[in-house]
Short mmCIF file of C-alpha atoms and ligand atoms in Angstrom, two decimals:
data_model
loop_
_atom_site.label_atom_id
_atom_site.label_comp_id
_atom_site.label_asym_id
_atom_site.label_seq_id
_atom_site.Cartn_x
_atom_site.Cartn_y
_atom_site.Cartn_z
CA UNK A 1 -33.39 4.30 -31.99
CA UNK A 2 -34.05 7.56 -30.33
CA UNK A 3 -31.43 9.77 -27.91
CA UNK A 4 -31.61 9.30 -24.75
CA UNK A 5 -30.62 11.11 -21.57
CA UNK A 6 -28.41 8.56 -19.64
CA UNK A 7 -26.80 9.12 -16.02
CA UNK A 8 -23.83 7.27 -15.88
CA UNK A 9 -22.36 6.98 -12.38
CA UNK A 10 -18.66 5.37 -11.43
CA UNK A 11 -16.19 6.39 -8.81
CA UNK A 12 -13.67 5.43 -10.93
CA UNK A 13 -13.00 8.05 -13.79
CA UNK A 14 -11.84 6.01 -16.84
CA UNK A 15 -14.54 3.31 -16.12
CA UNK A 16 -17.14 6.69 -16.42
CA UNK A 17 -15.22 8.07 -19.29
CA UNK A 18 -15.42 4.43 -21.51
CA UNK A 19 -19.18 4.52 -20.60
CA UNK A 20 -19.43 7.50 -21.89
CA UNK A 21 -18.27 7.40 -25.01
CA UNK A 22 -19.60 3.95 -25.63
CA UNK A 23 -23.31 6.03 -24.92
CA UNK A 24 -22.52 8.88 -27.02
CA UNK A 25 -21.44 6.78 -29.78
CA UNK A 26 -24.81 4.81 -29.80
CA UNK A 27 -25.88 8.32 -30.19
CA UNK A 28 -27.21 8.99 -26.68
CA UNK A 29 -27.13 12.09 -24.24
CA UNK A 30 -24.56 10.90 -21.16
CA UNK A 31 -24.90 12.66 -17.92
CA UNK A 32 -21.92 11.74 -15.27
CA UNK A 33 -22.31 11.16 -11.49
CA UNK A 34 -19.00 10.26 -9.15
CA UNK A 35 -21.70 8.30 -6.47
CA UNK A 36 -25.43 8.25 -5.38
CA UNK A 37 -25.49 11.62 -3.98
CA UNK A 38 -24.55 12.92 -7.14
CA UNK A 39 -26.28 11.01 -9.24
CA UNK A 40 -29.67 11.68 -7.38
CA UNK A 41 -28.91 15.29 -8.07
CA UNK A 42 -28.30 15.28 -11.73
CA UNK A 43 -31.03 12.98 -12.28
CA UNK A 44 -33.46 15.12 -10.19
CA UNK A 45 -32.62 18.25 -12.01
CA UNK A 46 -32.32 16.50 -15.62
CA UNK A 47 -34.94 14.36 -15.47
CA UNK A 48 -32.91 11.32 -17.82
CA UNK A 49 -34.03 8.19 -19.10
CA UNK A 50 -32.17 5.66 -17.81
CA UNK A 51 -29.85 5.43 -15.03
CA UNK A 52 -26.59 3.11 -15.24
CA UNK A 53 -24.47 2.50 -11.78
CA UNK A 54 -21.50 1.32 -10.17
CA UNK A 55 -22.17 -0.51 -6.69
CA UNK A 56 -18.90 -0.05 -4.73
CA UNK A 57 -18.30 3.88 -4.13
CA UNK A 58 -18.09 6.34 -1.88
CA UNK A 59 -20.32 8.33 -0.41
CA UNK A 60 -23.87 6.65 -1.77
CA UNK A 61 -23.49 3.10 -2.89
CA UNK A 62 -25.35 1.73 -5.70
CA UNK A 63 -27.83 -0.44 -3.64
CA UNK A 64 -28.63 2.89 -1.92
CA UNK A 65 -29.17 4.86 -5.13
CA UNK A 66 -31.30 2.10 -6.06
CA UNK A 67 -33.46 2.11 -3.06
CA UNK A 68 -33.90 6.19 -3.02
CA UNK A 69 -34.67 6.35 -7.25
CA UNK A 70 -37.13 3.42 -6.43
CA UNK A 71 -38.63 5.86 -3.77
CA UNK A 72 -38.33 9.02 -5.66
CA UNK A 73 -41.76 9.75 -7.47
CA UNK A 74 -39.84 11.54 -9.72
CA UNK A 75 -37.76 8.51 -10.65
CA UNK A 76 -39.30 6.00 -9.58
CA UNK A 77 -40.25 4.36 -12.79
CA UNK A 78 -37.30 5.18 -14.72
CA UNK A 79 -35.00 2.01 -15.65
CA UNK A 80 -32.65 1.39 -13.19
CA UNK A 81 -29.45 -0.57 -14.09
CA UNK A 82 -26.20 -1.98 -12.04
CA UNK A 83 -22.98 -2.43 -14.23
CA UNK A 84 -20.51 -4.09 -11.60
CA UNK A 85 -17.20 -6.18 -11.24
CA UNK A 86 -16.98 -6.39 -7.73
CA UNK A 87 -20.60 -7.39 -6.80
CA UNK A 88 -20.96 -10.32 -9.14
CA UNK A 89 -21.89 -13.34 -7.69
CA UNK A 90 -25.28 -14.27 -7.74
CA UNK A 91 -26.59 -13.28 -4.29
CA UNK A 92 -25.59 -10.07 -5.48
CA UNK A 93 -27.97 -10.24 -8.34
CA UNK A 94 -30.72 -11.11 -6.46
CA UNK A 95 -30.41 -8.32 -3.91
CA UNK A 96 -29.76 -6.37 -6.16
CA UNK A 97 -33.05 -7.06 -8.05
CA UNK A 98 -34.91 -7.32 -5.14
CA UNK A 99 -34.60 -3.65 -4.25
CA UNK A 100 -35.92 -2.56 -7.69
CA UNK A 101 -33.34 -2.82 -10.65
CA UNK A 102 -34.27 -3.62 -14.03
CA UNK A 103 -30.50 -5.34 -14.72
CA UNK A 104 -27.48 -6.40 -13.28
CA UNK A 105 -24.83 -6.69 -15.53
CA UNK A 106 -21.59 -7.93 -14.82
CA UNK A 107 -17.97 -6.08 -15.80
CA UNK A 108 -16.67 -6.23 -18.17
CA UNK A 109 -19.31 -6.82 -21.46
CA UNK A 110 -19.19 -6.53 -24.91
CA UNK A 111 -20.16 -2.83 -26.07
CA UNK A 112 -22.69 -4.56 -28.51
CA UNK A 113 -24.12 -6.28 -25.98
CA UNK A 114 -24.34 -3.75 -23.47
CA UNK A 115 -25.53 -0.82 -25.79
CA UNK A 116 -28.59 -3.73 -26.73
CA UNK A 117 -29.04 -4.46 -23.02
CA UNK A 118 -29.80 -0.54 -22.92
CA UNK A 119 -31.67 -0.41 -25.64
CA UNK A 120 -34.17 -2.87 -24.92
CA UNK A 121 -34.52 -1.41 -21.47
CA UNK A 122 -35.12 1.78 -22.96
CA UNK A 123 -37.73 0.79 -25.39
CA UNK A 124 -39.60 -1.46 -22.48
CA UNK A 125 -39.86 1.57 -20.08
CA UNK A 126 -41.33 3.99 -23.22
CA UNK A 127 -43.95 1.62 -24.12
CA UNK A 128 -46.74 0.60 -22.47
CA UNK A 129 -45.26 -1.28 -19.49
CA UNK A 130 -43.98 0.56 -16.36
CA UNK A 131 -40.46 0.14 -15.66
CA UNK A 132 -41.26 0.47 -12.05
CA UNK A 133 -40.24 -1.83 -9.85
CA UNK A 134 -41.23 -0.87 -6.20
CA UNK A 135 -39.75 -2.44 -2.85
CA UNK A 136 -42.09 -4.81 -1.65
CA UNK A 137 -40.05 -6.36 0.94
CA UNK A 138 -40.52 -5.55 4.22
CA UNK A 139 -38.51 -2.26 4.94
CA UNK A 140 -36.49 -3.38 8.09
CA UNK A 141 -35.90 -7.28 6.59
CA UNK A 142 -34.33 -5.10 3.15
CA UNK A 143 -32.03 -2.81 5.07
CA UNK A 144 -31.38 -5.82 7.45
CA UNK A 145 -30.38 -7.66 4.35
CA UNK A 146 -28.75 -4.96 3.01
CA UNK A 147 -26.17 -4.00 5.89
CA UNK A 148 -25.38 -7.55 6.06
CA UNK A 149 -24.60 -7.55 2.41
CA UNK A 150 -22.14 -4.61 3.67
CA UNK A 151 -20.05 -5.89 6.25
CA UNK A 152 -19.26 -9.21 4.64
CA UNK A 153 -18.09 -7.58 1.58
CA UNK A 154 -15.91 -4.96 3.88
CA UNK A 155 -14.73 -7.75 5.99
CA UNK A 156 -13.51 -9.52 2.85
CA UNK A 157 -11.98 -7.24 1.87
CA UNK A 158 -10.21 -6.32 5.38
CA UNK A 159 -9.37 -10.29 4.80
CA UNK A 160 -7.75 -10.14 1.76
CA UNK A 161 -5.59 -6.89 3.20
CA UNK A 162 -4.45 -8.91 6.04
CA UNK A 163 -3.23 -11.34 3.37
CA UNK A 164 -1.64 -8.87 1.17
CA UNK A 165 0.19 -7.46 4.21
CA UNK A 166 1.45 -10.71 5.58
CA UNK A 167 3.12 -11.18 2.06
CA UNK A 168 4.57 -8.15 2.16
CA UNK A 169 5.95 -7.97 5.48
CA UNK A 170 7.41 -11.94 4.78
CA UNK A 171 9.04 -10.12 1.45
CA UNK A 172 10.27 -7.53 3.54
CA UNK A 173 11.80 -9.81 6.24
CA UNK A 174 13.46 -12.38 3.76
CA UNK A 175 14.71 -9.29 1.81
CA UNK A 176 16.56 -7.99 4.83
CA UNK A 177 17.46 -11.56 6.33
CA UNK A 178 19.24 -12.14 2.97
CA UNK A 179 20.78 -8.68 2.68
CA UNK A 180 22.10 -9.50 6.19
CA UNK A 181 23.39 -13.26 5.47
CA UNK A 182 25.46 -11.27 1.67
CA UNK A 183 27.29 -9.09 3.93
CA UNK A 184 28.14 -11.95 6.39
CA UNK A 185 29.07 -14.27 3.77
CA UNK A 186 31.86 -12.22 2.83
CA UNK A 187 32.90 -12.28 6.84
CA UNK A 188 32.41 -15.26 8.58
CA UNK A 189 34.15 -14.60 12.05
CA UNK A 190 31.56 -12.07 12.27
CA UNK A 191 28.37 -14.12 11.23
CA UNK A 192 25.53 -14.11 13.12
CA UNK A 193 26.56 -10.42 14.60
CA UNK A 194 23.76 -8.41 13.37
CA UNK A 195 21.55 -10.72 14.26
CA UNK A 196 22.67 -10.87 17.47
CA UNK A 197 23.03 -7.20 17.69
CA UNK A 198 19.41 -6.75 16.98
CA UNK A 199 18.10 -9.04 19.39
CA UNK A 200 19.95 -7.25 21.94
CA UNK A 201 18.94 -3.95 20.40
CA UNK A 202 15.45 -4.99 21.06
CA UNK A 203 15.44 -6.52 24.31
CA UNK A 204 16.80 -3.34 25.22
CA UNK A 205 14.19 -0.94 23.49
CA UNK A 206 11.25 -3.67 24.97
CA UNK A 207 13.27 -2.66 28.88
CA UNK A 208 12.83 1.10 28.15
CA UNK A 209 9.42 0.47 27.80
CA UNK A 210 9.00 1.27 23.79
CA UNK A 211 6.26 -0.45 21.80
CA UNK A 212 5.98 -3.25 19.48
CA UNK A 213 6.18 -0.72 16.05
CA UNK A 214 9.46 0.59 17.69
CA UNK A 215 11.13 -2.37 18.73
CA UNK A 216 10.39 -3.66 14.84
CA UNK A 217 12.47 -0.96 13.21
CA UNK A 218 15.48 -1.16 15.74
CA UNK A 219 15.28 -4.98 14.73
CA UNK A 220 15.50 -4.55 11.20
CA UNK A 221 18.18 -1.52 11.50
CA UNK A 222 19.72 -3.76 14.09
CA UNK A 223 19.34 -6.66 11.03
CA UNK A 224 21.26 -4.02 8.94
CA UNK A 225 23.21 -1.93 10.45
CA UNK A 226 27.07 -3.52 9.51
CA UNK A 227 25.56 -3.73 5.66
CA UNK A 228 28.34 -1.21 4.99
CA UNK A 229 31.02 -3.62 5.16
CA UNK A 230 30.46 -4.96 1.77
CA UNK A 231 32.29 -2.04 0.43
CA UNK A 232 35.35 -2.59 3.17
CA UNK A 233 38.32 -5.54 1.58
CA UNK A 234 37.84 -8.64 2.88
CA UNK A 235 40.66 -8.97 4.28
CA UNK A 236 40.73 -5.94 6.50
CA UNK A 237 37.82 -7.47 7.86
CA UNK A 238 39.10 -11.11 8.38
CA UNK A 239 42.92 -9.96 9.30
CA UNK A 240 44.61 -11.94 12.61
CA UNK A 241 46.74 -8.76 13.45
CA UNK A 242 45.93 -4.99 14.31
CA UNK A 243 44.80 -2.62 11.57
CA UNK A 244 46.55 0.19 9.41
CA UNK A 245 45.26 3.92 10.46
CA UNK A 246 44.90 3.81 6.62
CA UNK A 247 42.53 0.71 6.74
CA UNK A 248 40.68 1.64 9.68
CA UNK A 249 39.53 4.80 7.88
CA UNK A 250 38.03 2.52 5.21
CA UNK A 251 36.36 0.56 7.68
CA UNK A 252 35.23 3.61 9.25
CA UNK A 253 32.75 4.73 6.21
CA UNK A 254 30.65 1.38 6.47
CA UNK A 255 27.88 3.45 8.34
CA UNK A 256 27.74 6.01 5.93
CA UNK A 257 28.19 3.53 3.09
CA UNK A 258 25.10 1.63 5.03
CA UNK A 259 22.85 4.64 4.86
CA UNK A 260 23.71 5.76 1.21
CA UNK A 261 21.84 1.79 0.56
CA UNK A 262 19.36 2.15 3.20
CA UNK A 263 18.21 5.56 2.18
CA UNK A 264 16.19 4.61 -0.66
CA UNK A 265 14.08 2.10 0.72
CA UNK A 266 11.40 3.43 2.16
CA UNK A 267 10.89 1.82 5.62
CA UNK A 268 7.82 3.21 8.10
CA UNK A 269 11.04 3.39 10.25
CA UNK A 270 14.55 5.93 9.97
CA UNK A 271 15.92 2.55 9.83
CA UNK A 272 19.19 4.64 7.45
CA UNK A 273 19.54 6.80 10.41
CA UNK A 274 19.32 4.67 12.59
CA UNK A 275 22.14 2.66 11.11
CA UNK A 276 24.46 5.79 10.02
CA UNK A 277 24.71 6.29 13.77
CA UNK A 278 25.68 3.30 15.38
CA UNK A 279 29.14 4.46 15.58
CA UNK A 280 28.52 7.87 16.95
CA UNK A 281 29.17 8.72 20.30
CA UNK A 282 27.71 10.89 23.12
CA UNK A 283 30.34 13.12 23.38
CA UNK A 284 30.96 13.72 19.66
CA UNK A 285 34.11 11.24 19.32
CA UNK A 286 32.46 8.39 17.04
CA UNK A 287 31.97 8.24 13.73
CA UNK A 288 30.98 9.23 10.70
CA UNK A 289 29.77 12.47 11.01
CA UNK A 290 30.90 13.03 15.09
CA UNK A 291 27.52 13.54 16.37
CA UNK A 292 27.02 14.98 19.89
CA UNK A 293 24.18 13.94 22.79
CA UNK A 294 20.48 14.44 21.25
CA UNK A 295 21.33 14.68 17.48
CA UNK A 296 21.94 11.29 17.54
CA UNK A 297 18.82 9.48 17.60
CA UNK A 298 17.21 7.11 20.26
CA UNK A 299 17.74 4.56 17.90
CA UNK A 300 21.40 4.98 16.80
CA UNK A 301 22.26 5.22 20.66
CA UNK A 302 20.53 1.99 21.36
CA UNK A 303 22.54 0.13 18.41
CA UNK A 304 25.30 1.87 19.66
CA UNK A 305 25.10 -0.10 22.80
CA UNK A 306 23.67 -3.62 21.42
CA UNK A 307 26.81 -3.19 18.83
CA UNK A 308 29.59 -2.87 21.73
CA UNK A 309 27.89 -5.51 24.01
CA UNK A 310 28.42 -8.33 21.31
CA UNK A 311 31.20 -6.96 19.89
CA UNK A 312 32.87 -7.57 23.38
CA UNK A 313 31.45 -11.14 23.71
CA UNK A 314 32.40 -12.75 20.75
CA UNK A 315 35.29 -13.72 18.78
CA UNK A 316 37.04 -11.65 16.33
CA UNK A 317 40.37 -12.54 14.32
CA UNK A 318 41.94 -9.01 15.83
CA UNK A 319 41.25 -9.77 19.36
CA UNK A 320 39.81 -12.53 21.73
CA UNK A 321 36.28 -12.16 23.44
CA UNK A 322 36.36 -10.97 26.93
CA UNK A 323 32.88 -11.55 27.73
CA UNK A 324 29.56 -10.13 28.73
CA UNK A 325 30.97 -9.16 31.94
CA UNK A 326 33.85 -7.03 30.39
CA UNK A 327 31.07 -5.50 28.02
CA UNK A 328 28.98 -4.27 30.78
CA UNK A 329 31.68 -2.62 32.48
CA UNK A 330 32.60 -1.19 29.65
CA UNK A 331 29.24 0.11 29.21
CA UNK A 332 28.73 1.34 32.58
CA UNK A 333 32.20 2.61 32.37
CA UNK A 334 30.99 5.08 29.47
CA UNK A 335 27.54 5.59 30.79
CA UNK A 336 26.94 9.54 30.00
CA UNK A 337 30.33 10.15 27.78
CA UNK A 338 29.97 7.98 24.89
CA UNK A 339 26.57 6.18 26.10
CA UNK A 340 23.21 7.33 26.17
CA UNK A 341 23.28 7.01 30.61
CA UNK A 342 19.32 5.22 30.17
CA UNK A 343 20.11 2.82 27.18
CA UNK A 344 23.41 1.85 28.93
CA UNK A 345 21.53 1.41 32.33
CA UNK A 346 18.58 -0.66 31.04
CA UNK A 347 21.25 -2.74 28.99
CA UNK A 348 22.79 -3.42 32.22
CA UNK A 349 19.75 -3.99 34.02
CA UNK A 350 18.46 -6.23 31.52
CA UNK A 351 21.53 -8.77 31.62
CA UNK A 352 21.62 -8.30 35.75
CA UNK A 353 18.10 -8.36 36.39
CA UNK A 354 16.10 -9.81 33.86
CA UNK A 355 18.97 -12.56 32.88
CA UNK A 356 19.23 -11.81 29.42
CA UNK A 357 21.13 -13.98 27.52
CA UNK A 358 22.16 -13.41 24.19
CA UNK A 359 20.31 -15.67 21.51
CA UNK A 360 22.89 -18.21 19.28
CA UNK A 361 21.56 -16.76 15.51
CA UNK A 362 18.90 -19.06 14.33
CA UNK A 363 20.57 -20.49 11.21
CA UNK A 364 23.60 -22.23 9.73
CA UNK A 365 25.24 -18.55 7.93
CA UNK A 366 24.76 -18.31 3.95
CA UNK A 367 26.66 -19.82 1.88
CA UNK A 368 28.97 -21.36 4.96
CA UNK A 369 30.84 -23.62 2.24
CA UNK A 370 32.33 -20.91 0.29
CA UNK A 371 33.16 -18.46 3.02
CA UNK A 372 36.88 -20.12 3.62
FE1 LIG B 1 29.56 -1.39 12.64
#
């Protein structure tokens, strides 16, 4: 066995780094290359031996190195050799071969095997025979070939993204149903209200004209937003008579309590802040932190609203529901003082005009038998 000078090209760093000491420690010389362009300029300056390539990078591909070292009179009849995971079926291999490779090997081998793989490549191409290996298919039918070869593998891949995504955004939206049904479990008078809330919240947001990515957040802060009232007794929550001062304030740190869970999860959305400030009003005189006109955000005012509208309309143990009606009055009513004047006016206009009604929540609440 005799050293050789090997390019070794990989995107991936520790992929380049095992190849590279598996090469030195047969005792060859290992040049490195991050993708085709590189590797054609080591190679061209070094003049190696034997080149040994990853197919998927950026940049250069391998099939492209392999088509420009097959053209290169300088390299043209050096041994050329793919070492790939993600190309390994055996259409691959064929193409592969057909534009002039010596091998195609397929991640991951034994280093015993590969380092003899090498070896007898590297003793063919010294001895008599010419590693060469030109292109003899027809230039435009190879590239054809070859682009096709491209997209299907990138619109796999797109394919398996979409699928990846899907599972996370189900995850995502059975994580925050659930965290919705806990808190709702321990409150039943109030079950189905953020649900509720959110639909309004984004019928509301869809009237103001805001898009799809938009509407999604207010639905899951809108999903969220009353999360805080895990940390308030159940029985402030579920009394038939009119609050303490002393348990109101309790009640009154659900937002903040809300935000201090929400805050950690990071949502493409300010789905915390969002929540934090559905109490807040216009004019500074809500709660927690008494925020005044633009510091609260679009998406705090609109909860704000959705909140108050089914608060209004449905049954709680403290006071009877007085209706949609009442609700819109009441929202008109505060139009400008402690409502945003467009959210309240499109909430109007959207049960007026468009004949909103509000949705019944979709399911039986969690864990219904145990909520007495
Ligand atoms: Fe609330």
């Amino acid at each position: 066995m005799s050293v050789a000078v090997i390019v070794v090209v990989d995107d991936d760093p520790s992929s380049r780094y095992l190849m590279q000491t598996l090469l030195k420690a047969a005792g060859h010389e290992v040049l490195t290359a991050e993708d085709g362009v590189e590797a054609l300029e080591v190679a061209r300056y070094n003049a190696p031996d034997l080149i040994i390539t990853d197919i998927l990078m950026p940049r250069m591909d391998g099939y492209q190195l392999c088509r420009e070292w097959r053209a290169d009179p300088t390299l043209s009849t050096l041994p050329f050799v793919f070492y790939t995971a993600n190309y390994a079926e055996d259409d691959d291999e064929k193409f592969a071969l057909s534009l002039g490779a010596d091998r195609f090997l397929r991640k991951p081998m034994k280093p015993s095997e590969l380092i003899e793989e090498i070896e007898v490549l590297l003793h063919e191409s010294r001895g008599t025979v010419p590693a060469q290996r030109p292109v003899k298919e027809d230039e435009t039918r190879v590239l054809k070939e070859y682009n096709a070869r491209l997209v299907h593998k990138l619109e796999d891949q797109l394919t398996e993204l979409h699928e990846i995504n899907d599972v996370l955004t189900d995850m995502v939206n059975g994580t925050v149903r659930a965290i919705a049904k806990l808190t709702e479990a321990r409150d039943p008078y109030t079950s189905g209200h953020q649900e509720r809330v959110a639909a309004i919240a984004v019928a509301i947001a869809a009237r103001l004209g805001h898009d799809a990515k938009f509407r999604e957040g207010i639905r899951i802060a809108g999903l969220l937003h009353d999360i805080g009232k895990m940390y308030v007794p159940a029985e402030f929550l579920t009394k038939p008579r009119r609050l303490t001062e002393a348990e109101f304030a309790i009640i009154r740190m659900h937002p903040q309590v809300a935000h201090d869970v929400l805050t950690g999860i990071r949502f493409p959305w300010p789905v915390a802040e969002f929540v934090v400030q559905h109490h807040e009003r216009l004019d500074g005189s809500g709660y927690p932190a008494g925020l005044k006109g633009d510091a609260i955000t679009l998406g705090g005012r609109i909860l704000a609203v959705a909140d108050v509208i089914e608060a209004m309309s449905s049954h709680r143990p403290y006071k009877t529901a007085v209706g949609v009606a009442a609700a819109l009055d009441e929202i008109e009513g505060g139009a400008g003082t402690l409502y945003d004047p467009d959210v309240a006016a499109a909430a109007i206009a959207l049960f007026e005009e468009d004949k909103f009604e509000i949705p019944p929540a979709s399911a039986e609440p969690a864990f219904a038998s145990y909520s007495k």
